[in-house]
Amino acid sequence: MSDYDTVSAEVEHEDEIPEDHPRYQDLLTRHRIEKGVEKGITHLQGMHAEGRGSAFDYLLGEETIPSADDAERAAAAHLLLADHPVLSINGNVAALVPGEMVDLAETVDADLEVNLFNRTPERMQAIADHLRDHGAEAVKGLEADARIPNLDHQRGKVDEDGIYAADVVLVPLEDGDRAEALGEMDKTEIVIDLNPLSRSPRVAEVPIVDNIIRAVPNITAHARDLVDADRDTLEKIVEEFDREHALEAAEERIRSGF
Amino acid sequence: MSDYDTVSAEVEHEDEIPEDHPRYQDLLTRHRIEKGVEKGITHLQGMHAEGRGSAFDYLLGEETIPSADDAERAAAAHLLLADHPVLSINGNVAALVPGEMVDLAETVDADLEVNLFNRTPERMQAIADHLRDHGAEAVKGLEADARIPNLDHQRGKVDEDGIYAADVVLVPLEDGDRAEALGEMDKTEIVIDLNPLSRSPRVAEVPIVDNIIRAVPNITAHARDLVDADRDTLEKIVEEFDREHALEAAEERIRSGF
C-alpha cells in the first residue's frame, strides 16, 4: 500500500516540508524543481523529467542501493584520477543540487560547466548566477567556443577548456544523444539516471542509478574518504567496478523490489 | 534497449510530432500538458505528475493491457447504468483529453464537473472555457455549493447537483485523499491512474490502470457498443469485472513486462 500520491502543493519554502514525511525526498525534489522553473533555471520539461525519475525512484525504494553506492565510489575514484574532470550542470541539476555540485567540484578539483538541452542566454546566465550564489567561483559553459561532434549546433555547444578538453565528465540527468556523443569523444563518462534502461546510463562507463540528491553528496563523501589514497588504490576501485552488474542490479530492484 | 529519453523540446504544435515516432504517445502527452501549463489550465505540479505517469506507462509497455480494457468496459457499463453520472475534470485531464471527455459525457449522458486540487477562480474559469472550446455545453464545478465530507474546505468543494448528487463518478488522475473521501460517500468510483499501487485506484470500485489518452476514448467506444444493451447485460458486465485482478495484472505487467 502506498501513500504515493498524497502531497500538499502549498509549500512556499522547503523548510515547511516535514523531514519525517514518508515522501520527504520526493516532495523536496519536486519543490526544488518547481522553484527552479519559477526562477527561470529549469525548463518546464524538467518538471516532467523529474516526475518520471520520481516514479523510478519510488520503484527503487527511494534509497541508494548497494550497486549504486559502488558506482558512486567508482565515480569518486575516476574524478580523483582525472587530469581534467568536469561536472556538467543542466537546469534540473542546478535546481536540485547546486551547493552539492559546488562541494563535489571543490573536493575533486573539477570545473563546473553549464550545459543545457534547451539553451537560451537567459537560462545560461540564471544558472551560472545560481551556482555562484551557492559558492561556485568559476562557472564554464558561457563561452561555448567548441562543439561536441555529431550533435546539432545548439546542443553541441561546450567550452573548449571545459567539457571539450575534459578526460572525465560527470553528466547527471543527461539526454541519450548527448551522452552517446560525449562517449564517442573517448571521455570517461559518469551518468546519474534513475531509469536503468534509458540510453544515458547504458552508454556511460559509470552508470549511477540513484536519485541525484542522494548520489552527489555520496560521491563527495567517497571522494573525501579517498582523497589521500594512492593511484593504485584508486585504479583498483575503478577496475573492480562492474557497470553491467550495476545496471542489472537496478533493473532487478525495480522489477522485484516494490 | 530504450529510446526513452530522446525527445525534442521544440515542438510548437502537436501536429509537428511525427505519428510514427516510437515515443509518439509520450511526446504528445507531455506536449499537451506543457501547453496546459502555458495556458493556465494545468498546475506546474501537473507536469510532474504526468512525468511520473509516463514512467509507469513506459513500464506497462504503453498499451492498454487486457485487464485495463476489461475495466474500461466495466466503466462504460457503470456509466450507462447510472442515474446521475458525473465526469470530474482537473487541470491535467483538461489539458490531455478535453474533447475526449466531452465525447464520453455525450455518449453516456453525464455531467462534466471541474474539480481542482489547487483551486483558483482563474484556473476554474480557464478550464471551463477550454472544455466549451472543445464542445462542452454545460460545465459544472463553478457553483461549489456543496462539500465532500472529510476533506479540507478548498479541496472538498463540489456542485450540489453535480458530484455531490452523483451515483457514479469518473475521477481520472485523482489524488488519494479525495478518491477515498468520494468512496466513503457511497458513490461508485471509477479511477484512471497509471500506478496500480497508488491509493486512488486501490479505493476505486473500477480501477483503470492505463494512460488517460487511451482510456477515455476506449471507454467511449465500449459505451457506444453497449448503448442499446439491456440492463441485465450491463449489470452482468459490472458483476463480472474483477477489480483485484485488474490491479494485480497491472502490477504483474510492470514487474515482469519490461
Short mmCIF file of C-alpha atoms in Angstrom, two decimals:
data_model
loop_
_atom_site.label_atom_id
_atom_site.label_comp_id
_atom_site.label_asym_id
_atom_site.label_seq_id
_atom_site.Cartn_x
_atom_site.Cartn_y
_atom_site.Cartn_z
CA MET A 1 0.00 0.00 0.00
CA SER A 2 1.37 3.36 -0.85
CA ASP A 3 0.95 6.94 0.14
CA TYR A 4 2.41 7.83 -3.21
CA ASP A 5 0.01 10.47 -4.35
CA THR A 6 -0.81 12.35 -1.19
CA VAL A 7 1.14 15.55 -1.28
CA SER A 8 0.46 19.13 -0.43
CA ALA A 9 1.02 21.61 -3.19
CA GLU A 10 1.16 24.63 -0.95
CA VAL A 11 4.71 24.77 0.31
CA GLU A 12 6.48 28.09 -0.15
CA HIS A 13 9.84 27.12 1.34
CA GLU A 14 11.42 23.69 1.61
CA ASP A 15 11.76 24.06 5.38
CA GLU A 16 7.99 23.67 5.52
CA ILE A 17 8.21 20.07 4.27
CA PRO A 18 8.31 17.86 7.38
CA GLU A 19 11.53 15.78 7.36
CA ASP A 20 9.67 12.81 8.79
CA HIS A 21 7.12 12.82 5.96
CA PRO A 22 7.17 9.38 4.34
CA ARG A 23 7.63 11.05 0.97
CA TYR A 24 10.09 13.71 2.15
CA GLN A 25 12.69 13.22 -0.58
CA ASP A 26 10.11 13.20 -3.33
CA LEU A 27 8.42 16.33 -2.01
CA LEU A 28 11.74 18.09 -1.57
CA THR A 29 12.84 17.19 -5.09
CA ARG A 30 9.59 18.30 -6.64
CA HIS A 31 9.63 21.52 -4.65
CA ARG A 32 13.18 22.38 -5.75
CA ILE A 33 12.38 21.73 -9.41
CA GLU A 34 9.22 23.82 -9.14
CA LYS A 35 11.22 26.70 -7.69
CA GLY A 36 13.77 26.16 -10.47
CA VAL A 37 11.06 26.62 -13.08
CA GLU A 38 9.79 29.73 -11.31
CA LYS A 39 13.31 31.20 -11.19
CA GLY A 40 13.94 30.54 -14.89
CA ILE A 41 16.64 27.98 -14.12
CA THR A 42 14.72 24.87 -15.08
CA HIS A 43 12.82 24.26 -18.30
CA LEU A 44 9.19 23.28 -17.87
CA GLN A 45 10.05 19.89 -19.35
CA GLY A 46 12.47 19.44 -16.45
CA MET A 47 9.42 19.13 -14.21
CA HIS A 48 8.20 16.29 -16.40
CA ALA A 49 11.60 14.59 -16.40
CA GLU A 50 11.74 14.88 -12.64
CA GLY A 51 8.31 13.30 -12.32
CA ARG A 52 9.46 10.43 -14.48
CA GLY A 53 12.53 10.00 -12.31
CA SER A 54 10.37 10.12 -9.20
CA ALA A 55 8.42 7.06 -10.35
CA PHE A 56 11.63 5.09 -10.89
CA ASP A 57 12.95 6.23 -7.52
CA TYR A 58 9.72 5.04 -5.92
CA LEU A 59 10.17 1.62 -7.55
CA LEU A 60 13.81 1.52 -6.38
CA GLY A 61 12.62 2.08 -2.82
CA GLU A 62 13.94 5.66 -2.66
CA GLU A 63 17.30 4.56 -1.34
CA THR A 64 20.83 4.20 -2.62
CA ILE A 65 21.06 0.51 -3.42
CA PRO A 66 24.45 -1.19 -2.83
CA SER A 67 25.34 -1.30 -6.53
CA ALA A 68 24.68 2.45 -6.77
CA ASP A 69 26.95 3.06 -3.80
CA ASP A 70 29.66 1.06 -5.61
CA ALA A 71 29.11 3.20 -8.71
CA GLU A 72 29.37 6.36 -6.62
CA ARG A 73 32.67 5.16 -5.14
CA ALA A 74 33.97 4.35 -8.64
CA ALA A 75 32.85 7.81 -9.80
CA ALA A 76 34.80 9.40 -6.96
CA ALA A 77 37.91 7.39 -7.90
CA HIS A 78 37.60 8.39 -11.58
CA LEU A 79 37.21 12.05 -10.70
CA LEU A 80 40.25 11.94 -8.39
CA LEU A 81 42.36 10.16 -11.03
CA ALA A 82 41.36 12.59 -13.78
CA ASP A 83 43.65 15.20 -15.25
CA HIS A 84 40.76 17.45 -16.13
CA PRO A 85 37.42 16.46 -14.60
CA VAL A 86 34.33 18.50 -15.44
CA LEU A 87 30.89 18.39 -13.81
CA SER A 88 28.13 19.25 -16.26
CA ILE A 89 25.18 21.25 -14.95
CA ASN A 90 21.75 21.48 -16.55
CA GLY A 91 18.57 23.13 -15.33
CA ASN A 92 17.43 20.23 -13.16
CA VAL A 93 20.87 19.69 -11.65
CA ALA A 94 21.12 23.39 -10.81
CA ALA A 95 17.70 23.37 -9.19
CA LEU A 96 18.21 20.14 -7.25
CA VAL A 97 21.83 20.09 -6.07
CA PRO A 98 23.58 23.43 -6.67
CA GLY A 99 25.54 23.52 -3.40
CA GLU A 100 26.22 19.79 -3.56
CA MET A 101 27.76 20.11 -7.04
CA VAL A 102 29.92 23.01 -5.85
CA ASP A 103 31.10 20.85 -2.91
CA LEU A 104 31.93 17.96 -5.19
CA ALA A 105 33.81 20.22 -7.62
CA GLU A 106 35.93 21.57 -4.78
CA THR A 107 36.58 18.13 -3.33
CA VAL A 108 37.84 16.60 -6.59
CA ASP A 109 39.18 19.84 -8.09
CA ALA A 110 36.81 19.78 -11.06
CA ASP A 111 35.36 22.50 -13.25
CA LEU A 112 31.64 23.23 -13.30
CA GLU A 113 30.16 23.76 -16.75
CA VAL A 114 26.60 24.76 -17.58
CA ASN A 115 25.28 22.73 -20.50
CA LEU A 116 21.63 22.91 -21.48
CA PHE A 117 19.34 20.89 -23.71
CA ASN A 118 17.18 23.97 -24.26
CA ARG A 119 19.88 26.63 -24.34
CA THR A 120 18.99 30.31 -24.02
CA PRO A 121 21.32 33.10 -22.89
CA GLU A 122 18.90 33.96 -20.05
CA ARG A 123 18.86 30.45 -18.64
CA MET A 124 22.63 30.06 -19.01
CA GLN A 125 23.13 33.26 -17.03
CA ALA A 126 20.49 32.43 -14.41
CA ILE A 127 22.13 29.06 -13.76
CA ALA A 128 25.64 30.50 -13.58
CA ASP A 129 24.38 33.10 -11.10
CA HIS A 130 22.56 30.43 -9.10
CA LEU A 131 25.75 28.35 -8.84
CA ARG A 132 27.72 31.40 -7.73
CA ASP A 133 25.06 32.05 -5.08
CA HIS A 134 25.84 28.55 -3.87
CA GLY A 135 29.57 29.18 -3.62
CA ALA A 136 30.89 28.47 -7.11
CA GLU A 137 33.87 30.61 -8.07
CA ALA A 138 34.32 29.80 -11.75
CA VAL A 139 31.46 28.60 -13.95
CA LYS A 140 32.13 27.44 -17.51
CA GLY A 141 29.79 26.99 -20.43
CA LEU A 142 29.08 30.59 -21.34
CA GLU A 143 31.96 30.82 -23.85
CA ALA A 144 30.72 27.90 -25.91
CA ASP A 145 33.77 28.08 -28.18
CA ALA A 146 33.83 24.38 -29.07
CA ARG A 147 31.39 21.76 -30.30
CA ILE A 148 30.71 18.13 -29.42
CA PRO A 149 30.89 16.28 -32.77
CA ASN A 150 27.75 14.52 -34.05
CA LEU A 151 25.25 16.73 -32.27
CA ASP A 152 23.25 19.58 -33.66
CA HIS A 153 24.75 23.02 -33.30
CA GLN A 154 22.85 24.26 -30.22
CA ARG A 155 23.08 21.09 -28.20
CA GLY A 156 26.74 20.52 -29.02
CA LYS A 157 27.97 23.83 -27.56
CA VAL A 158 30.69 23.44 -24.92
CA ASP A 159 33.72 25.32 -23.65
CA GLU A 160 36.99 24.42 -25.32
CA ASP A 161 38.85 24.44 -22.00
CA GLY A 162 35.90 22.74 -20.25
CA ILE A 163 33.91 19.70 -21.36
CA TYR A 164 35.67 19.66 -24.74
CA ALA A 165 39.07 19.14 -23.12
CA ALA A 166 37.90 17.03 -20.16
CA ASP A 167 39.07 13.46 -19.68
CA VAL A 168 36.37 12.62 -17.12
CA VAL A 169 32.87 14.16 -17.21
CA LEU A 170 30.03 13.78 -14.76
CA VAL A 171 26.83 14.34 -16.73
CA PRO A 172 23.92 13.88 -14.35
CA LEU A 173 20.45 13.64 -15.90
CA GLU A 174 21.85 13.79 -19.42
CA ASP A 175 19.82 13.08 -22.54
CA GLY A 176 20.73 9.99 -24.56
CA ASP A 177 22.01 11.68 -27.71
CA ARG A 178 24.45 13.86 -25.87
CA ALA A 179 25.56 11.07 -23.56
CA GLU A 180 26.31 8.98 -26.62
CA ALA A 181 28.13 11.78 -28.45
CA LEU A 182 30.26 12.50 -25.37
CA GLY A 183 31.08 8.82 -25.02
CA GLU A 184 32.28 8.78 -28.63
CA MET A 185 34.79 11.52 -27.74
CA ASP A 186 36.69 8.95 -25.64
CA LYS A 187 35.89 10.63 -22.39
CA THR A 188 35.20 8.66 -19.26
CA GLU A 189 31.55 9.38 -18.74
CA ILE A 190 29.74 9.17 -15.41
CA VAL A 191 25.94 9.40 -15.68
CA ILE A 192 23.33 9.69 -12.92
CA ASP A 193 19.90 8.49 -14.09
CA LEU A 194 17.04 6.75 -12.28
CA ASN A 195 15.98 4.66 -15.29
CA PRO A 196 18.50 1.85 -15.81
CA LEU A 197 17.03 1.19 -19.26
CA SER A 198 17.49 4.67 -20.64
CA ARG A 199 20.28 5.26 -23.09
CA SER A 200 22.43 7.62 -21.00
CA PRO A 201 23.35 5.14 -18.26
CA ARG A 202 23.67 2.41 -20.89
CA VAL A 203 26.42 4.29 -22.73
CA ALA A 204 28.20 5.54 -19.58
CA GLU A 205 31.36 3.97 -18.24
CA VAL A 206 29.95 4.57 -14.77
CA PRO A 207 26.14 4.43 -14.67
CA ILE A 208 24.77 5.58 -11.33
CA VAL A 209 21.13 4.55 -10.92
CA ASP A 210 20.19 6.72 -7.97
CA ASN A 211 18.44 9.96 -7.12
CA ILE A 212 20.80 12.85 -7.76
CA ILE A 213 20.01 14.34 -4.35
CA ARG A 214 21.45 11.22 -2.72
CA ALA A 215 24.09 10.43 -5.34
CA VAL A 216 26.08 13.68 -5.45
CA PRO A 217 26.67 14.04 -1.69
CA ASN A 218 27.62 10.36 -1.60
CA ILE A 219 30.17 10.74 -4.42
CA THR A 220 31.62 13.66 -2.42
CA ALA A 221 31.74 11.56 0.75
CA HIS A 222 33.59 8.80 -1.11
CA ALA A 223 35.95 11.37 -2.64
CA ARG A 224 36.75 12.78 0.81
CA ASP A 225 37.41 9.27 2.02
CA LEU A 226 39.73 8.58 -0.95
CA VAL A 227 41.39 11.96 -1.35
CA ASP A 228 44.69 10.77 0.16
CA ALA A 229 44.62 7.32 -1.46
CA ASP A 230 47.43 6.41 -3.88
CA ARG A 231 46.79 5.87 -7.60
CA ASP A 232 46.94 2.09 -7.25
CA THR A 233 44.10 2.10 -4.76
CA LEU A 234 42.00 4.39 -6.96
CA GLU A 235 42.74 2.38 -10.08
CA LYS A 236 41.78 -0.81 -8.31
CA ILE A 237 38.39 0.69 -7.37
CA VAL A 238 37.88 1.75 -10.99
CA GLU A 239 38.83 -1.69 -12.32
CA GLU A 240 36.70 -3.60 -9.89
CA PHE A 241 33.56 -1.62 -10.67
CA ASP A 242 31.21 -3.70 -12.83
CA ARG A 243 28.93 -1.50 -14.91
CA GLU A 244 26.84 -4.41 -16.21
CA HIS A 245 26.19 -5.57 -12.69
CA ALA A 246 25.17 -2.03 -11.66
CA LEU A 247 22.60 -1.81 -14.46
CA GLU A 248 21.29 -5.32 -13.82
CA ALA A 249 21.00 -4.84 -10.07
CA ALA A 250 19.00 -1.66 -10.55
CA GLU A 251 16.68 -3.31 -13.05
CA GLU A 252 16.25 -6.29 -10.74
CA ARG A 253 15.33 -3.99 -7.85
CA ILE A 254 12.74 -2.20 -9.96
CA ARG A 255 11.24 -5.48 -11.15
CA SER A 256 11.06 -7.24 -7.83
CA GLY A 257 11.54 -4.72 -5.11
CA PHE A 258 8.27 -2.91 -5.00
CA MET B 1 17.36 -1.01 -25.08
CA SER B 2 15.26 2.07 -24.96
CA ASP B 3 14.94 5.33 -26.74
CA TYR B 4 13.25 6.62 -23.65
CA ASP B 5 14.97 9.91 -23.20
CA THR B 6 15.43 11.15 -26.74
CA VAL B 7 12.86 13.80 -27.32
CA SER B 8 12.79 17.16 -28.96
CA ALA B 9 11.68 20.02 -26.80
CA GLU B 10 10.96 22.38 -29.64
CA VAL B 11 7.50 21.48 -30.84
CA GLU B 12 5.08 24.35 -31.13
CA HIS B 13 2.03 22.38 -32.26
CA GLU B 14 1.23 18.73 -31.70
CA ASP B 15 0.89 18.16 -35.46
CA GLU B 16 4.68 18.55 -35.60
CA ILE B 17 5.18 15.36 -33.57
CA PRO B 18 5.61 12.52 -36.09
CA GLU B 19 2.93 9.88 -35.52
CA ASP B 20 5.40 7.11 -36.30
CA HIS B 21 7.82 8.31 -33.61
CA PRO B 22 8.45 5.39 -31.24
CA ARG B 23 7.59 7.66 -28.33
CA TYR B 24 4.66 9.39 -30.02
CA GLN B 25 2.15 8.98 -27.18
CA ASP B 26 4.61 10.15 -24.56
CA LEU B 27 5.64 13.19 -26.60
CA LEU B 28 2.03 14.06 -27.34
CA THR B 29 1.06 13.76 -23.67
CA ARG B 30 3.96 15.87 -22.49
CA HIS B 31 3.29 18.46 -25.16
CA ARG B 32 -0.39 18.77 -24.21
CA ILE B 33 0.45 19.15 -20.52
CA GLU B 34 3.10 21.74 -21.31
CA LYS B 35 0.57 23.74 -23.34
CA GLY B 36 -1.87 23.32 -20.45
CA VAL B 37 0.61 24.91 -18.07
CA GLU B 38 1.24 27.75 -20.52
CA LYS B 39 -2.50 28.37 -20.89
CA GLY B 40 -3.08 28.44 -17.12
CA ILE B 41 -5.16 25.26 -17.24
CA THR B 42 -2.65 22.92 -15.65
CA HIS B 43 -0.76 23.46 -12.41
CA LEU B 44 3.02 23.21 -12.69
CA GLN B 45 2.84 20.15 -10.47
CA GLY B 46 0.65 18.55 -13.12
CA MET B 47 3.75 18.40 -15.31
CA HIS B 48 5.48 16.44 -12.56
CA ALA B 49 2.51 14.11 -12.10
CA GLU B 50 2.41 13.49 -15.83
CA GLY B 51 6.11 12.65 -15.86
CA ARG B 52 5.53 10.17 -13.06
CA GLY B 53 2.68 8.62 -15.03
CA SER B 54 4.85 8.47 -18.12
CA ALA B 55 7.36 6.23 -16.33
CA PHE B 56 4.62 3.81 -15.29
CA ASP B 57 3.19 3.84 -18.81
CA TYR B 58 6.64 3.03 -20.17
CA LEU B 59 6.86 0.07 -17.79
CA LEU B 60 3.37 -1.07 -18.82
CA GLY B 61 4.51 -1.09 -22.44
CA GLU B 62 2.49 1.99 -23.39
CA GLU B 63 -0.52 -0.05 -24.35
CA THR B 64 -3.95 -0.85 -22.97
CA ILE B 65 -3.42 -4.22 -21.33
CA PRO B 66 -6.35 -6.68 -21.47
CA SER B 67 -7.31 -6.15 -17.81
CA ALA B 68 -7.47 -2.38 -18.45
CA ASP B 69 -9.71 -2.95 -21.43
CA ASP B 70 -11.99 -5.01 -19.16
CA ALA B 71 -12.00 -2.16 -16.65
CA GLU B 72 -12.85 0.33 -19.39
CA ARG B 73 -15.78 -1.84 -20.49
CA ALA B 74 -16.98 -2.10 -16.89
CA ALA B 75 -16.64 1.68 -16.55
CA ALA B 76 -18.80 2.15 -19.64
CA ALA B 77 -21.45 -0.21 -18.20
CA HIS B 78 -21.46 1.64 -14.85
CA LEU B 79 -21.82 5.00 -16.57
CA LEU B 80 -24.71 3.73 -18.72
CA LEU B 81 -26.47 2.19 -15.70
CA ALA B 82 -26.10 5.33 -13.59
CA ASP B 83 -28.93 7.68 -12.72
CA HIS B 84 -26.59 10.62 -12.43
CA PRO B 85 -23.07 10.03 -13.76
CA VAL B 86 -20.50 12.80 -13.45
CA LEU B 87 -17.08 13.06 -15.08
CA SER B 88 -14.62 15.02 -12.96
CA ILE B 89 -12.10 17.24 -14.74
CA ASN B 90 -8.85 18.54 -13.30
CA GLY B 91 -6.05 20.52 -14.93
CA ASN B 92 -4.29 17.50 -16.39
CA VAL B 93 -7.49 15.92 -17.67
CA ALA B 94 -8.49 19.21 -19.32
CA ALA B 95 -5.09 19.54 -20.97
CA LEU B 96 -4.84 15.92 -22.11
CA VAL B 97 -8.33 14.83 -23.19
CA PRO B 98 -10.76 17.77 -23.32
CA GLY B 99 -12.61 16.71 -26.48
CA GLU B 100 -12.48 13.05 -25.47
CA MET B 101 -14.17 13.82 -22.13
CA VAL B 102 -16.85 15.85 -23.90
CA ASP B 103 -17.47 12.90 -26.25
CA LEU B 104 -17.74 10.48 -23.36
CA ALA B 105 -20.12 12.78 -21.46
CA GLU B 106 -22.38 12.99 -24.51
CA THR B 107 -22.27 9.24 -25.13
CA VAL B 108 -23.28 8.25 -21.58
CA ASP B 109 -25.30 11.39 -20.83
CA ALA B 110 -23.07 12.51 -17.96
CA ASP B 111 -22.27 15.90 -16.47
CA LEU B 112 -18.80 17.39 -16.68
CA GLU B 113 -17.57 18.99 -13.46
CA VAL B 114 -14.32 20.86 -12.94
CA ASN B 115 -12.69 19.88 -9.67
CA LEU B 116 -9.18 21.05 -8.83
CA PHE B 117 -6.60 20.11 -6.24
CA ASN B 118 -5.15 23.63 -6.45
CA ARG B 119 -8.34 25.61 -6.91
CA THR B 120 -8.22 29.21 -8.09
CA PRO B 121 -11.05 31.13 -9.78
CA GLU B 122 -8.79 31.80 -12.79
CA ARG B 123 -7.97 28.15 -13.37
CA MET B 124 -11.60 27.08 -12.84
CA GLN B 125 -12.69 29.57 -15.49
CA ALA B 126 -9.86 28.74 -17.88
CA ILE B 127 -10.73 25.04 -17.72
CA ALA B 128 -14.46 25.63 -18.16
CA ASP B 129 -13.71 27.82 -21.19
CA HIS B 130 -11.31 25.21 -22.57
CA LEU B 131 -13.98 22.50 -22.28
CA ARG B 132 -16.52 24.73 -24.02
CA ASP B 133 -13.97 25.31 -26.80
CA HIS B 134 -13.98 21.54 -27.17
CA GLY B 135 -17.74 21.30 -27.48
CA ALA B 136 -18.98 21.12 -23.89
CA GLU B 137 -22.36 22.75 -23.39
CA ALA B 138 -22.73 22.72 -19.62
CA VAL B 139 -19.78 22.69 -17.26
CA LYS B 140 -20.29 22.23 -13.53
CA GLY B 141 -17.99 22.96 -10.59
CA LEU B 142 -18.08 26.74 -10.57
CA GLU B 143 -21.01 26.92 -8.12
CA ALA B 144 -19.26 24.86 -5.46
CA ASP B 145 -22.35 24.92 -3.24
CA ALA B 146 -21.66 21.58 -1.54
CA ARG B 147 -18.75 19.89 0.20
CA ILE B 148 -17.30 16.39 0.17
CA PRO B 149 -17.19 15.33 3.84
CA ASN B 150 -13.79 14.62 5.43
CA LEU B 151 -11.77 16.85 3.15
CA ASP B 152 -10.45 20.30 3.82
CA HIS B 153 -12.62 23.18 2.70
CA GLN B 154 -10.92 24.05 -0.60
CA ARG B 155 -10.43 20.53 -1.84
CA GLY B 156 -13.91 19.40 -0.86
CA LYS B 157 -15.76 21.95 -3.00
CA VAL B 158 -18.25 20.42 -5.42
CA ASP B 159 -21.58 21.28 -7.04
CA GLU B 160 -24.63 20.11 -5.15
CA ASP B 161 -26.36 19.00 -8.36
CA GLY B 162 -23.07 17.61 -9.72
CA ILE B 163 -20.52 15.37 -7.97
CA TYR B 164 -22.33 15.74 -4.64
CA ALA B 165 -25.51 14.16 -6.04
CA ALA B 166 -23.84 11.73 -8.46
CA ASP B 167 -24.19 7.98 -8.09
CA VAL B 168 -21.30 7.17 -10.45
CA VAL B 169 -18.21 9.39 -10.78
CA LEU B 170 -15.30 9.07 -13.12
CA VAL B 171 -12.34 10.72 -11.40
CA PRO B 172 -9.32 10.37 -13.67
CA LEU B 173 -5.94 11.22 -12.19
CA GLU B 174 -7.43 11.84 -8.76
CA ASP B 175 -5.39 12.31 -5.58
CA GLY B 176 -5.69 9.65 -2.91
CA ASP B 177 -7.40 11.70 -0.20
CA ARG B 178 -10.18 12.84 -2.44
CA ALA B 179 -10.61 9.43 -4.04
CA GLU B 180 -11.01 7.98 -0.55
CA ALA B 181 -13.44 10.67 0.61
CA LEU B 182 -15.57 10.21 -2.52
CA GLY B 183 -15.59 6.46 -1.99
CA GLU B 184 -16.86 7.00 1.54
CA MET B 185 -19.85 8.86 0.11
CA ASP B 186 -21.11 5.55 -1.31
CA LYS B 187 -20.59 6.56 -4.87
CA THR B 188 -19.40 4.13 -7.48
CA GLU B 189 -15.98 5.46 -8.23
CA ILE B 190 -14.06 4.89 -11.47
CA VAL B 191 -10.41 5.97 -11.32
CA ILE B 192 -7.83 6.18 -14.11
CA ASP B 193 -4.27 6.01 -12.78
CA LEU B 194 -1.05 4.56 -14.21
CA ASN B 195 0.33 3.48 -10.83
CA PRO B 196 -1.55 0.40 -9.63
CA LEU B 197 -0.08 0.85 -6.14
CA SER B 198 -1.31 4.38 -5.59
CA ARG B 199 -4.22 4.92 -3.28
CA SER B 200 -6.76 6.23 -5.81
CA PRO B 201 -7.06 3.05 -7.90
CA ARG B 202 -6.88 0.99 -4.70
CA VAL B 203 -10.02 2.61 -3.30
CA ALA B 204 -11.93 2.71 -6.60
CA GLU B 205 -14.64 0.24 -7.49
CA VAL B 206 -13.29 0.33 -11.03
CA PRO B 207 -9.53 0.98 -11.16
CA ILE B 208 -8.33 1.61 -14.72
CA VAL B 209 -4.55 1.30 -14.96
CA ASP B 210 -3.99 2.89 -18.34
CA ASN B 211 -2.93 6.13 -19.93
CA ILE B 212 -5.87 8.55 -19.92
CA ILE B 213 -5.31 9.36 -23.59
CA ARG B 214 -6.01 5.72 -24.44
CA ALA B 215 -8.51 5.01 -21.66
CA VAL B 216 -11.13 7.70 -22.25
CA PRO B 217 -11.68 7.07 -25.99
CA ASN B 218 -11.82 3.35 -25.22
CA ILE B 219 -14.48 3.82 -22.52
CA THR B 220 -16.45 5.83 -25.08
CA ALA B 221 -16.03 3.10 -27.70
CA HIS B 222 -17.33 0.50 -25.23
CA ALA B 223 -20.22 2.79 -24.27
CA ARG B 224 -21.19 3.20 -27.93
CA ASP B 225 -21.07 -0.56 -28.30
CA LEU B 226 -23.27 -1.01 -25.21
CA VAL B 227 -25.61 1.93 -25.55
CA ASP B 228 -28.54 -0.24 -26.69
CA ALA B 229 -27.82 -3.13 -24.34
CA ASP B 230 -30.44 -4.04 -21.72
CA ARG B 231 -29.82 -3.58 -18.00
CA ASP B 232 -29.16 -7.27 -17.47
CA THR B 233 -26.30 -7.24 -19.95
CA LEU B 234 -24.81 -4.12 -18.38
CA GLU B 235 -25.21 -5.49 -14.86
CA LYS B 236 -23.55 -8.72 -15.89
CA ILE B 237 -20.52 -6.78 -17.19
CA VAL B 238 -20.35 -4.85 -13.93
CA GLU B 239 -20.61 -8.03 -11.84
CA GLU B 240 -18.03 -9.94 -13.81
CA PHE B 241 -15.41 -7.24 -13.55
CA ASP B 242 -12.76 -8.24 -11.01
CA ARG B 243 -11.03 -5.20 -9.54
CA GLU B 244 -8.43 -7.23 -7.64
CA HIS B 245 -7.44 -8.98 -10.83
CA ALA B 246 -7.16 -5.64 -12.65
CA LEU B 247 -4.77 -4.27 -10.03
CA GLU B 248 -2.73 -7.47 -9.89
CA ALA B 249 -2.45 -7.80 -13.65
CA ALA B 250 -1.15 -4.24 -13.95
CA GLU B 251 1.37 -4.78 -11.17
CA GLU B 252 2.48 -8.03 -12.75
CA ARG B 253 2.98 -6.32 -16.11
CA ILE B 254 5.09 -3.60 -14.51
CA ARG B 255 7.18 -6.17 -12.63
CA SER B 256 7.81 -8.54 -15.47
CA GLY B 257 6.92 -6.88 -18.70
CA PHE B 258 9.74 -4.52 -19.34
#
